[in-house]
Amino acid sequence: MTPYLTNAAAWQESWDRQQEAYLPDREHRFTAMLDAVEAILDGERPRLLDLAGGTGTISLRALRRFPDAEVTLLDLDPALLAIARATLGDRVTVVTADLNRPDWSAALPHREYDAVLTATALHWLPGDRLARLYAEVRDLLRPGGVLLNADHMPDDGLPQLSKRLLDRARDRRDARYAAGAVLSWSDWWERAAADPTLAPLVARRHEIYPTGHSPEWNPPVSWHLAALTDAGFAEVGTLWRGGTDAAVAAVR
């Protein structure tokens, strides 16, 4: 683990910069999500689940806001989890599990959480599986607990404007990639694969995802609200929106 401890902060920063190139308002959604967590807390030590948490982006920000929080991070990607473990140390319980499996929650250290947070991750799941996952997450929340999911969720009423926004964002992003201002997703993974410590984990990742995280599926926000309602949440709504992205909140 020593190489991870030496290089983890740099890899964590590199991941953030790569993600920010794709999501310029990334921190805004995190702030809105953590504001919602703060609103539902009852003064007790918060227990949070960072779902499909990758390198621990949400966990790190949650611990800054709630230093005494009890945080669980769950993901399947071995390379990203290595960065998370090295960066977070013993402040977070890190769990490896596959959200495509209905028994994924068996790996968790707790049966009940105040909040479950996830961002730009669940669009890799097919629709029928995501709908079932919403119901599974509901069962993990205490009464009054909240699920927060920020992802690509276009507004149904703005199809043509949404397309223009996406085209504009793509062109701006491609220009930055071409100029070398930031790393693209593929460039970041090429660098990780060239790192002596991360390379075997990247190879294992390719075995887990031989065709990538397909399918990438981005339904409108109305689909998520309907699926969350069908999953039995008491309150469901859009917490935040930035362009074609949104964060939905669902309270048990």
PDB file of C-alpha atoms in Angstrom:
ATOM      1  CA  MET A   1       0.000   0.000   0.000  1.00  0.00           C
ATOM      2  CA  THR A   2       2.968   2.367   0.371  1.00  0.00           C
ATOM      3  CA  PRO A   3       2.971   3.483  -3.300  1.00  0.00           C
ATOM      4  CA  TYR A   4      -0.723   4.327  -2.979  1.00  0.00           C
ATOM      5  CA  LEU A   5      -0.070   6.389   0.122  1.00  0.00           C
ATOM      6  CA  THR A   6       2.688   8.245  -1.693  1.00  0.00           C
ATOM      7  CA  ASN A   7       0.749   8.988  -4.879  1.00  0.00           C
ATOM      8  CA  ALA A   8      -2.901   8.857  -3.861  1.00  0.00           C
ATOM      9  CA  ALA A   9      -3.369  12.597  -3.335  1.00  0.00           C
ATOM     10  CA  ALA A  10      -1.999  13.323  -6.812  1.00  0.00           C
ATOM     11  CA  TRP A  11      -4.239  10.690  -8.393  1.00  0.00           C
ATOM     12  CA  GLN A  12      -7.219  12.021  -6.458  1.00  0.00           C
ATOM     13  CA  GLU A  13      -6.521  15.540  -7.735  1.00  0.00           C
ATOM     14  CA  SER A  14      -5.995  14.262 -11.268  1.00  0.00           C
ATOM     15  CA  TRP A  15      -9.342  12.458 -11.138  1.00  0.00           C
ATOM     16  CA  ASP A  16     -11.077  15.621  -9.939  1.00  0.00           C
ATOM     17  CA  ARG A  17      -9.575  17.731 -12.727  1.00  0.00           C
ATOM     18  CA  GLN A  18     -10.560  15.174 -15.365  1.00  0.00           C
ATOM     19  CA  GLN A  19     -14.120  15.007 -14.010  1.00  0.00           C
ATOM     20  CA  GLU A  20     -14.420  18.797 -13.749  1.00  0.00           C
ATOM     21  CA  ALA A  21     -13.563  19.106 -17.428  1.00  0.00           C
ATOM     22  CA  TYR A  22     -16.644  17.026 -18.155  1.00  0.00           C
ATOM     23  CA  LEU A  23     -18.786  18.556 -15.388  1.00  0.00           C
ATOM     24  CA  PRO A  24     -17.828  22.210 -14.835  1.00  0.00           C
ATOM     25  CA  ASP A  25     -20.505  22.630 -12.139  1.00  0.00           C
ATOM     26  CA  ARG A  26     -19.524  19.430 -10.346  1.00  0.00           C
ATOM     27  CA  GLU A  27     -18.960  21.073  -6.976  1.00  0.00           C
ATOM     28  CA  HIS A  28     -22.323  22.839  -7.140  1.00  0.00           C
ATOM     29  CA  ARG A  29     -24.201  19.547  -7.217  1.00  0.00           C
ATOM     30  CA  PHE A  30     -22.152  18.186  -4.331  1.00  0.00           C
ATOM     31  CA  THR A  31     -22.928  21.258  -2.244  1.00  0.00           C
ATOM     32  CA  ALA A  32     -26.655  20.933  -2.968  1.00  0.00           C
ATOM     33  CA  MET A  33     -26.583  17.258  -2.039  1.00  0.00           C
ATOM     34  CA  LEU A  34     -24.772  17.857   1.247  1.00  0.00           C
ATOM     35  CA  ASP A  35     -27.145  20.728   2.058  1.00  0.00           C
ATOM     36  CA  ALA A  36     -29.985  18.210   1.760  1.00  0.00           C
ATOM     37  CA  VAL A  37     -28.173  15.769   4.041  1.00  0.00           C
ATOM     38  CA  GLU A  38     -27.710  18.488   6.634  1.00  0.00           C
ATOM     39  CA  ALA A  39     -31.405  19.316   6.432  1.00  0.00           C
ATOM     40  CA  ILE A  40     -32.539  15.778   7.352  1.00  0.00           C
ATOM     41  CA  LEU A  41     -30.086  15.131  10.174  1.00  0.00           C
ATOM     42  CA  ASP A  42     -31.492  14.979  13.686  1.00  0.00           C
ATOM     43  CA  GLY A  43     -28.341  15.998  15.535  1.00  0.00           C
ATOM     44  CA  GLU A  44     -26.942  12.489  15.777  1.00  0.00           C
ATOM     45  CA  ARG A  45     -23.723  11.344  14.167  1.00  0.00           C
ATOM     46  CA  PRO A  46     -24.662  10.967  10.486  1.00  0.00           C
ATOM     47  CA  ARG A  47     -24.334   7.609   8.789  1.00  0.00           C
ATOM     48  CA  LEU A  48     -23.788   8.022   5.044  1.00  0.00           C
ATOM     49  CA  LEU A  49     -23.419   5.656   2.086  1.00  0.00           C
ATOM     50  CA  ASP A  50     -21.357   6.858  -0.885  1.00  0.00           C
ATOM     51  CA  LEU A  51     -22.849   4.619  -3.585  1.00  0.00           C
ATOM     52  CA  ALA A  52     -20.665   3.825  -6.618  1.00  0.00           C
ATOM     53  CA  GLY A  53     -18.253   6.204  -4.918  1.00  0.00           C
ATOM     54  CA  GLY A  54     -15.147   5.631  -7.055  1.00  0.00           C
ATOM     55  CA  THR A  55     -12.128   7.468  -5.661  1.00  0.00           C
ATOM     56  CA  GLY A  56     -14.155   8.870  -2.765  1.00  0.00           C
ATOM     57  CA  THR A  57     -15.089  12.262  -4.160  1.00  0.00           C
ATOM     58  CA  ILE A  58     -18.344  12.502  -2.212  1.00  0.00           C
ATOM     59  CA  SER A  59     -16.885  10.871   0.897  1.00  0.00           C
ATOM     60  CA  LEU A  60     -14.115  13.468   1.093  1.00  0.00           C
ATOM     61  CA  ARG A  61     -16.558  16.341   0.798  1.00  0.00           C
ATOM     62  CA  ALA A  62     -18.985  14.759   3.244  1.00  0.00           C
ATOM     63  CA  LEU A  63     -16.241  14.440   5.846  1.00  0.00           C
ATOM     64  CA  ARG A  64     -15.307  18.086   5.424  1.00  0.00           C
ATOM     65  CA  ARG A  65     -18.929  19.057   6.083  1.00  0.00           C
ATOM     66  CA  PHE A  66     -19.560  16.408   8.777  1.00  0.00           C
ATOM     67  CA  PRO A  67     -16.200  15.512  10.358  1.00  0.00           C
ATOM     68  CA  ASP A  68     -17.739  12.931  12.705  1.00  0.00           C
ATOM     69  CA  ALA A  69     -19.794  11.189   9.987  1.00  0.00           C
ATOM     70  CA  GLU A  70     -19.757   7.412   9.714  1.00  0.00           C
ATOM     71  CA  VAL A  71     -19.207   6.894   5.990  1.00  0.00           C
ATOM     72  CA  THR A  72     -19.336   3.756   3.851  1.00  0.00           C
ATOM     73  CA  LEU A  73     -18.040   3.880   0.270  1.00  0.00           C
ATOM     74  CA  LEU A  74     -19.140   1.149  -2.135  1.00  0.00           C
ATOM     75  CA  ASP A  75     -17.811   0.519  -5.629  1.00  0.00           C
ATOM     76  CA  LEU A  76     -16.565  -2.307  -7.853  1.00  0.00           C
ATOM     77  CA  ASP A  77     -13.682  -0.646  -9.727  1.00  0.00           C
ATOM     78  CA  PRO A  78     -10.393  -1.896  -8.202  1.00  0.00           C
ATOM     79  CA  ALA A  79      -8.256   1.001  -9.463  1.00  0.00           C
ATOM     80  CA  LEU A  80     -10.569   3.726  -8.194  1.00  0.00           C
ATOM     81  CA  LEU A  81     -11.069   1.895  -4.905  1.00  0.00           C
ATOM     82  CA  ALA A  82      -7.305   1.717  -4.387  1.00  0.00           C
ATOM     83  CA  ILE A  83      -7.124   5.508  -4.651  1.00  0.00           C
ATOM     84  CA  ALA A  84     -10.097   5.820  -2.306  1.00  0.00           C
ATOM     85  CA  ARG A  85      -8.574   3.527   0.332  1.00  0.00           C
ATOM     86  CA  ALA A  86      -5.249   5.317   0.250  1.00  0.00           C
ATOM     87  CA  THR A  87      -6.803   8.778   0.352  1.00  0.00           C
ATOM     88  CA  LEU A  88      -9.459   8.116   2.983  1.00  0.00           C
ATOM     89  CA  GLY A  89      -7.591   5.713   5.228  1.00  0.00           C
ATOM     90  CA  ASP A  90      -9.567   4.579   8.260  1.00  0.00           C
ATOM     91  CA  ARG A  91     -12.018   7.491   8.066  1.00  0.00           C
ATOM     92  CA  VAL A  92     -14.275   5.512   5.714  1.00  0.00           C
ATOM     93  CA  THR A  93     -15.315   1.871   5.420  1.00  0.00           C
ATOM     94  CA  VAL A  94     -14.600   0.864   1.819  1.00  0.00           C
ATOM     95  CA  VAL A  95     -16.655  -1.998   0.375  1.00  0.00           C
ATOM     96  CA  THR A  96     -16.370  -3.831  -2.939  1.00  0.00           C
ATOM     97  CA  ALA A  97     -19.718  -4.875  -4.415  1.00  0.00           C
ATOM     98  CA  ASP A  98     -21.512  -5.052  -7.758  1.00  0.00           C
ATOM     99  CA  LEU A  99     -24.703  -2.979  -8.031  1.00  0.00           C
ATOM    100  CA  ASN A 100     -25.878  -5.217 -10.851  1.00  0.00           C
ATOM    101  CA  ARG A 101     -26.364  -7.972  -8.268  1.00  0.00           C
ATOM    102  CA  PRO A 102     -29.472  -7.876  -6.071  1.00  0.00           C
ATOM    103  CA  ASP A 103     -27.422  -8.975  -3.059  1.00  0.00           C
ATOM    104  CA  TRP A 104     -24.981  -6.035  -3.252  1.00  0.00           C
ATOM    105  CA  SER A 105     -26.136  -4.600   0.084  1.00  0.00           C
ATOM    106  CA  ALA A 106     -25.049  -7.748   1.957  1.00  0.00           C
ATOM    107  CA  ALA A 107     -21.482  -6.372   1.862  1.00  0.00           C
ATOM    108  CA  LEU A 108     -22.443  -3.225   3.784  1.00  0.00           C
ATOM    109  CA  PRO A 109     -21.449  -2.856   7.444  1.00  0.00           C
ATOM    110  CA  HIS A 110     -24.842  -1.354   8.382  1.00  0.00           C
ATOM    111  CA  ARG A 111     -28.458  -2.099   7.547  1.00  0.00           C
ATOM    112  CA  GLU A 112     -29.643   1.509   7.913  1.00  0.00           C
ATOM    113  CA  TYR A 113     -28.310   4.880   6.715  1.00  0.00           C
ATOM    114  CA  ASP A 114     -29.346   8.519   7.083  1.00  0.00           C
ATOM    115  CA  ALA A 115     -28.457   9.293   3.477  1.00  0.00           C
ATOM    116  CA  VAL A 116     -27.305   7.530   0.321  1.00  0.00           C
ATOM    117  CA  LEU A 117     -25.441   9.739  -2.144  1.00  0.00           C
ATOM    118  CA  THR A 118     -24.300   9.005  -5.684  1.00  0.00           C
ATOM    119  CA  ALA A 119     -23.176  11.125  -8.618  1.00  0.00           C
ATOM    120  CA  THR A 120     -22.561  10.488 -12.314  1.00  0.00           C
ATOM    121  CA  ALA A 121     -22.483   6.744 -11.818  1.00  0.00           C
ATOM    122  CA  LEU A 122     -25.845   5.019 -12.065  1.00  0.00           C
ATOM    123  CA  HIS A 123     -26.336   5.815 -15.763  1.00  0.00           C
ATOM    124  CA  TRP A 124     -24.216   2.738 -16.405  1.00  0.00           C
ATOM    125  CA  LEU A 125     -27.066   0.535 -15.168  1.00  0.00           C
ATOM    126  CA  PRO A 126     -29.907  -0.542 -17.484  1.00  0.00           C
ATOM    127  CA  GLY A 127     -33.293   0.941 -16.693  1.00  0.00           C
ATOM    128  CA  ASP A 128     -34.937  -2.102 -15.174  1.00  0.00           C
ATOM    129  CA  ARG A 129     -31.972  -2.664 -12.857  1.00  0.00           C
ATOM    130  CA  LEU A 130     -31.836   0.989 -11.785  1.00  0.00           C
ATOM    131  CA  ALA A 131     -35.535   0.948 -10.933  1.00  0.00           C
ATOM    132  CA  ARG A 132     -35.008  -2.088  -8.697  1.00  0.00           C
ATOM    133  CA  LEU A 133     -31.917  -0.494  -7.160  1.00  0.00           C
ATOM    134  CA  TYR A 134     -33.965   2.537  -6.124  1.00  0.00           C
ATOM    135  CA  ALA A 135     -36.266   0.243  -4.160  1.00  0.00           C
ATOM    136  CA  GLU A 136     -33.294  -1.558  -2.609  1.00  0.00           C
ATOM    137  CA  VAL A 137     -31.789   1.750  -1.519  1.00  0.00           C
ATOM    138  CA  ARG A 138     -35.091   2.815   0.025  1.00  0.00           C
ATOM    139  CA  ASP A 139     -34.949  -0.238   2.261  1.00  0.00           C
ATOM    140  CA  LEU A 140     -31.510   0.860   3.507  1.00  0.00           C
ATOM    141  CA  LEU A 141     -32.675   4.291   4.628  1.00  0.00           C
ATOM    142  CA  ARG A 142     -34.053   5.098   8.065  1.00  0.00           C
ATOM    143  CA  PRO A 143     -37.488   6.749   8.092  1.00  0.00           C
ATOM    144  CA  GLY A 144     -36.871  10.325   6.973  1.00  0.00           C
ATOM    145  CA  GLY A 145     -33.573   9.373   5.333  1.00  0.00           C
ATOM    146  CA  VAL A 146     -32.763  10.620   1.839  1.00  0.00           C
ATOM    147  CA  LEU A 147     -31.414   9.240  -1.438  1.00  0.00           C
ATOM    148  CA  LEU A 148     -29.581  11.801  -3.580  1.00  0.00           C
ATOM    149  CA  ASN A 149     -28.616  10.976  -7.169  1.00  0.00           C
ATOM    150  CA  ALA A 150     -26.930  13.534  -9.429  1.00  0.00           C
ATOM    151  CA  ASP A 151     -26.480  12.491 -13.037  1.00  0.00           C
ATOM    152  CA  HIS A 152     -27.214  13.277 -16.672  1.00  0.00           C
ATOM    153  CA  MET A 153     -30.970  13.899 -16.482  1.00  0.00           C
ATOM    154  CA  PRO A 154     -32.224  16.224 -19.227  1.00  0.00           C
ATOM    155  CA  ASP A 155     -35.421  18.201 -18.853  1.00  0.00           C
ATOM    156  CA  ASP A 156     -38.241  16.607 -20.859  1.00  0.00           C
ATOM    157  CA  GLY A 157     -39.650  19.985 -21.845  1.00  0.00           C
ATOM    158  CA  LEU A 158     -36.454  21.267 -23.464  1.00  0.00           C
ATOM    159  CA  PRO A 159     -35.391  18.633 -26.017  1.00  0.00           C
ATOM    160  CA  GLN A 160     -33.921  20.965 -28.636  1.00  0.00           C
ATOM    161  CA  LEU A 161     -32.294  23.330 -26.158  1.00  0.00           C
ATOM    162  CA  SER A 162     -30.840  20.354 -24.299  1.00  0.00           C
ATOM    163  CA  LYS A 163     -29.292  19.078 -27.531  1.00  0.00           C
ATOM    164  CA  ARG A 164     -27.747  22.475 -28.200  1.00  0.00           C
ATOM    165  CA  LEU A 165     -26.373  22.641 -24.669  1.00  0.00           C
ATOM    166  CA  LEU A 166     -24.839  19.187 -25.031  1.00  0.00           C
ATOM    167  CA  ASP A 167     -23.282  20.063 -28.400  1.00  0.00           C
ATOM    168  CA  ARG A 168     -21.839  23.277 -26.998  1.00  0.00           C
ATOM    169  CA  ALA A 169     -20.399  21.527 -23.954  1.00  0.00           C
ATOM    170  CA  ARG A 170     -18.869  18.800 -26.134  1.00  0.00           C
ATOM    171  CA  ASP A 171     -17.202  21.313 -28.449  1.00  0.00           C
ATOM    172  CA  ARG A 172     -15.787  23.299 -25.541  1.00  0.00           C
ATOM    173  CA  ARG A 173     -14.529  20.139 -23.875  1.00  0.00           C
ATOM    174  CA  ASP A 174     -12.948  18.793 -27.081  1.00  0.00           C
ATOM    175  CA  ALA A 175     -11.108  22.086 -27.563  1.00  0.00           C
ATOM    176  CA  ARG A 176      -9.650  21.841 -24.062  1.00  0.00           C
ATOM    177  CA  TYR A 177      -8.589  18.239 -24.678  1.00  0.00           C
ATOM    178  CA  ALA A 178      -6.930  19.171 -27.982  1.00  0.00           C
ATOM    179  CA  ALA A 179      -5.021  22.016 -26.328  1.00  0.00           C
ATOM    180  CA  GLY A 180      -3.834  19.775 -23.501  1.00  0.00           C
ATOM    181  CA  ALA A 181      -5.562  21.901 -20.885  1.00  0.00           C
ATOM    182  CA  VAL A 182      -7.081  18.845 -19.182  1.00  0.00           C
ATOM    183  CA  LEU A 183      -7.077  15.075 -19.508  1.00  0.00           C
ATOM    184  CA  SER A 184      -9.945  13.286 -21.183  1.00  0.00           C
ATOM    185  CA  TRP A 185     -11.483  10.148 -19.646  1.00  0.00           C
ATOM    186  CA  SER A 186      -9.463   7.886 -21.960  1.00  0.00           C
ATOM    187  CA  ASP A 187      -6.240   9.855 -21.379  1.00  0.00           C
ATOM    188  CA  TRP A 188      -6.661   9.538 -17.610  1.00  0.00           C
ATOM    189  CA  TRP A 189      -7.068   5.782 -17.836  1.00  0.00           C
ATOM    190  CA  GLU A 190      -4.054   5.487 -20.151  1.00  0.00           C
ATOM    191  CA  ARG A 191      -1.943   7.229 -17.516  1.00  0.00           C
ATOM    192  CA  ALA A 192      -3.316   5.019 -14.781  1.00  0.00           C
ATOM    193  CA  ALA A 193      -2.481   1.936 -16.864  1.00  0.00           C
ATOM    194  CA  ALA A 194       1.098   3.206 -17.219  1.00  0.00           C
ATOM    195  CA  ASP A 195       1.545   3.620 -13.464  1.00  0.00           C
ATOM    196  CA  PRO A 196       3.451   0.635 -12.009  1.00  0.00           C
ATOM    197  CA  THR A 197       1.180   0.405  -8.972  1.00  0.00           C
ATOM    198  CA  LEU A 198      -2.167   1.018 -10.626  1.00  0.00           C
ATOM    199  CA  ALA A 199      -1.458  -0.967 -13.804  1.00  0.00           C
ATOM    200  CA  PRO A 200      -2.476  -4.409 -12.459  1.00  0.00           C
ATOM    201  CA  LEU A 201      -5.634  -2.895 -10.994  1.00  0.00           C
ATOM    202  CA  VAL A 202      -6.506  -1.263 -14.314  1.00  0.00           C
ATOM    203  CA  ALA A 203      -5.981  -4.652 -15.975  1.00  0.00           C
ATOM    204  CA  ARG A 204      -8.346  -6.224 -13.447  1.00  0.00           C
ATOM    205  CA  ARG A 205     -10.825  -3.429 -14.161  1.00  0.00           C
ATOM    206  CA  HIS A 206     -10.793  -4.364 -17.868  1.00  0.00           C
ATOM    207  CA  GLU A 207     -11.632  -7.932 -16.884  1.00  0.00           C
ATOM    208  CA  ILE A 208     -14.612  -6.704 -14.851  1.00  0.00           C
ATOM    209  CA  TYR A 209     -15.783  -4.296 -17.582  1.00  0.00           C
ATOM    210  CA  PRO A 210     -14.606  -5.904 -20.853  1.00  0.00           C
ATOM    211  CA  THR A 211     -16.833  -3.613 -22.937  1.00  0.00           C
ATOM    212  CA  GLY A 212     -16.755  -0.641 -20.595  1.00  0.00           C
ATOM    213  CA  HIS A 213     -19.653   0.358 -18.341  1.00  0.00           C
ATOM    214  CA  SER A 214     -22.164  -0.149 -21.141  1.00  0.00           C
ATOM    215  CA  PRO A 215     -24.952   0.633 -21.531  1.00  0.00           C
ATOM    216  CA  GLU A 216     -24.758   4.349 -20.848  1.00  0.00           C
ATOM    217  CA  TRP A 217     -28.397   5.327 -20.461  1.00  0.00           C
ATOM    218  CA  ASN A 218     -29.574   8.869 -19.746  1.00  0.00           C
ATOM    219  CA  PRO A 219     -33.360   9.088 -19.388  1.00  0.00           C
ATOM    220  CA  PRO A 220     -35.048  12.416 -18.616  1.00  0.00           C
ATOM    221  CA  VAL A 221     -35.511  13.500 -15.040  1.00  0.00           C
ATOM    222  CA  SER A 222     -39.197  12.534 -15.184  1.00  0.00           C
ATOM    223  CA  TRP A 223     -38.185   8.871 -15.537  1.00  0.00           C
ATOM    224  CA  HIS A 224     -36.174   9.037 -12.303  1.00  0.00           C
ATOM    225  CA  LEU A 225     -38.968  10.795 -10.424  1.00  0.00           C
ATOM    226  CA  ALA A 226     -41.485   8.189 -11.548  1.00  0.00           C
ATOM    227  CA  ALA A 227     -39.159   5.297 -10.685  1.00  0.00           C
ATOM    228  CA  LEU A 228     -38.468   6.735  -7.233  1.00  0.00           C
ATOM    229  CA  THR A 229     -42.177   7.206  -6.620  1.00  0.00           C
ATOM    230  CA  ASP A 230     -42.831   3.620  -7.704  1.00  0.00           C
ATOM    231  CA  ALA A 231     -40.058   2.502  -5.326  1.00  0.00           C
ATOM    232  CA  GLY A 232     -42.138   3.781  -2.422  1.00  0.00           C
ATOM    233  CA  PHE A 233     -40.436   6.999  -1.385  1.00  0.00           C
ATOM    234  CA  ALA A 234     -42.637   9.468   0.493  1.00  0.00           C
ATOM    235  CA  GLU A 235     -41.214  12.611  -1.154  1.00  0.00           C
ATOM    236  CA  VAL A 236     -39.592  12.821  -4.581  1.00  0.00           C
ATOM    237  CA  GLY A 237     -38.337  15.850  -6.484  1.00  0.00           C
ATOM    238  CA  THR A 238     -35.570  17.669  -8.327  1.00  0.00           C
ATOM    239  CA  LEU A 239     -33.105  19.191  -5.886  1.00  0.00           C
ATOM    240  CA  TRP A 240     -30.684  20.834  -8.309  1.00  0.00           C
ATOM    241  CA  ARG A 241     -30.275  21.407 -12.023  1.00  0.00           C
ATOM    242  CA  GLY A 242     -27.357  22.534 -14.140  1.00  0.00           C
ATOM    243  CA  GLY A 243     -27.957  22.433 -17.892  1.00  0.00           C
ATOM    244  CA  THR A 244     -28.780  18.851 -18.854  1.00  0.00           C
ATOM    245  CA  ASP A 245     -27.724  17.459 -15.475  1.00  0.00           C
ATOM    246  CA  ALA A 246     -29.847  17.281 -12.325  1.00  0.00           C
ATOM    247  CA  ALA A 247     -29.836  15.904  -8.806  1.00  0.00           C
ATOM    248  CA  VAL A 248     -32.984  14.161  -7.625  1.00  0.00           C
ATOM    249  CA  ALA A 249     -33.880  13.686  -3.964  1.00  0.00           C
ATOM    250  CA  ALA A 250     -36.105  10.986  -2.521  1.00  0.00           C
ATOM    251  CA  VAL A 251     -37.096  10.884   1.154  1.00  0.00           C
ATOM    252  CA  ARG A 252     -38.231   7.670   2.816  1.00  0.00           C
TER     253      ARG A 252
END
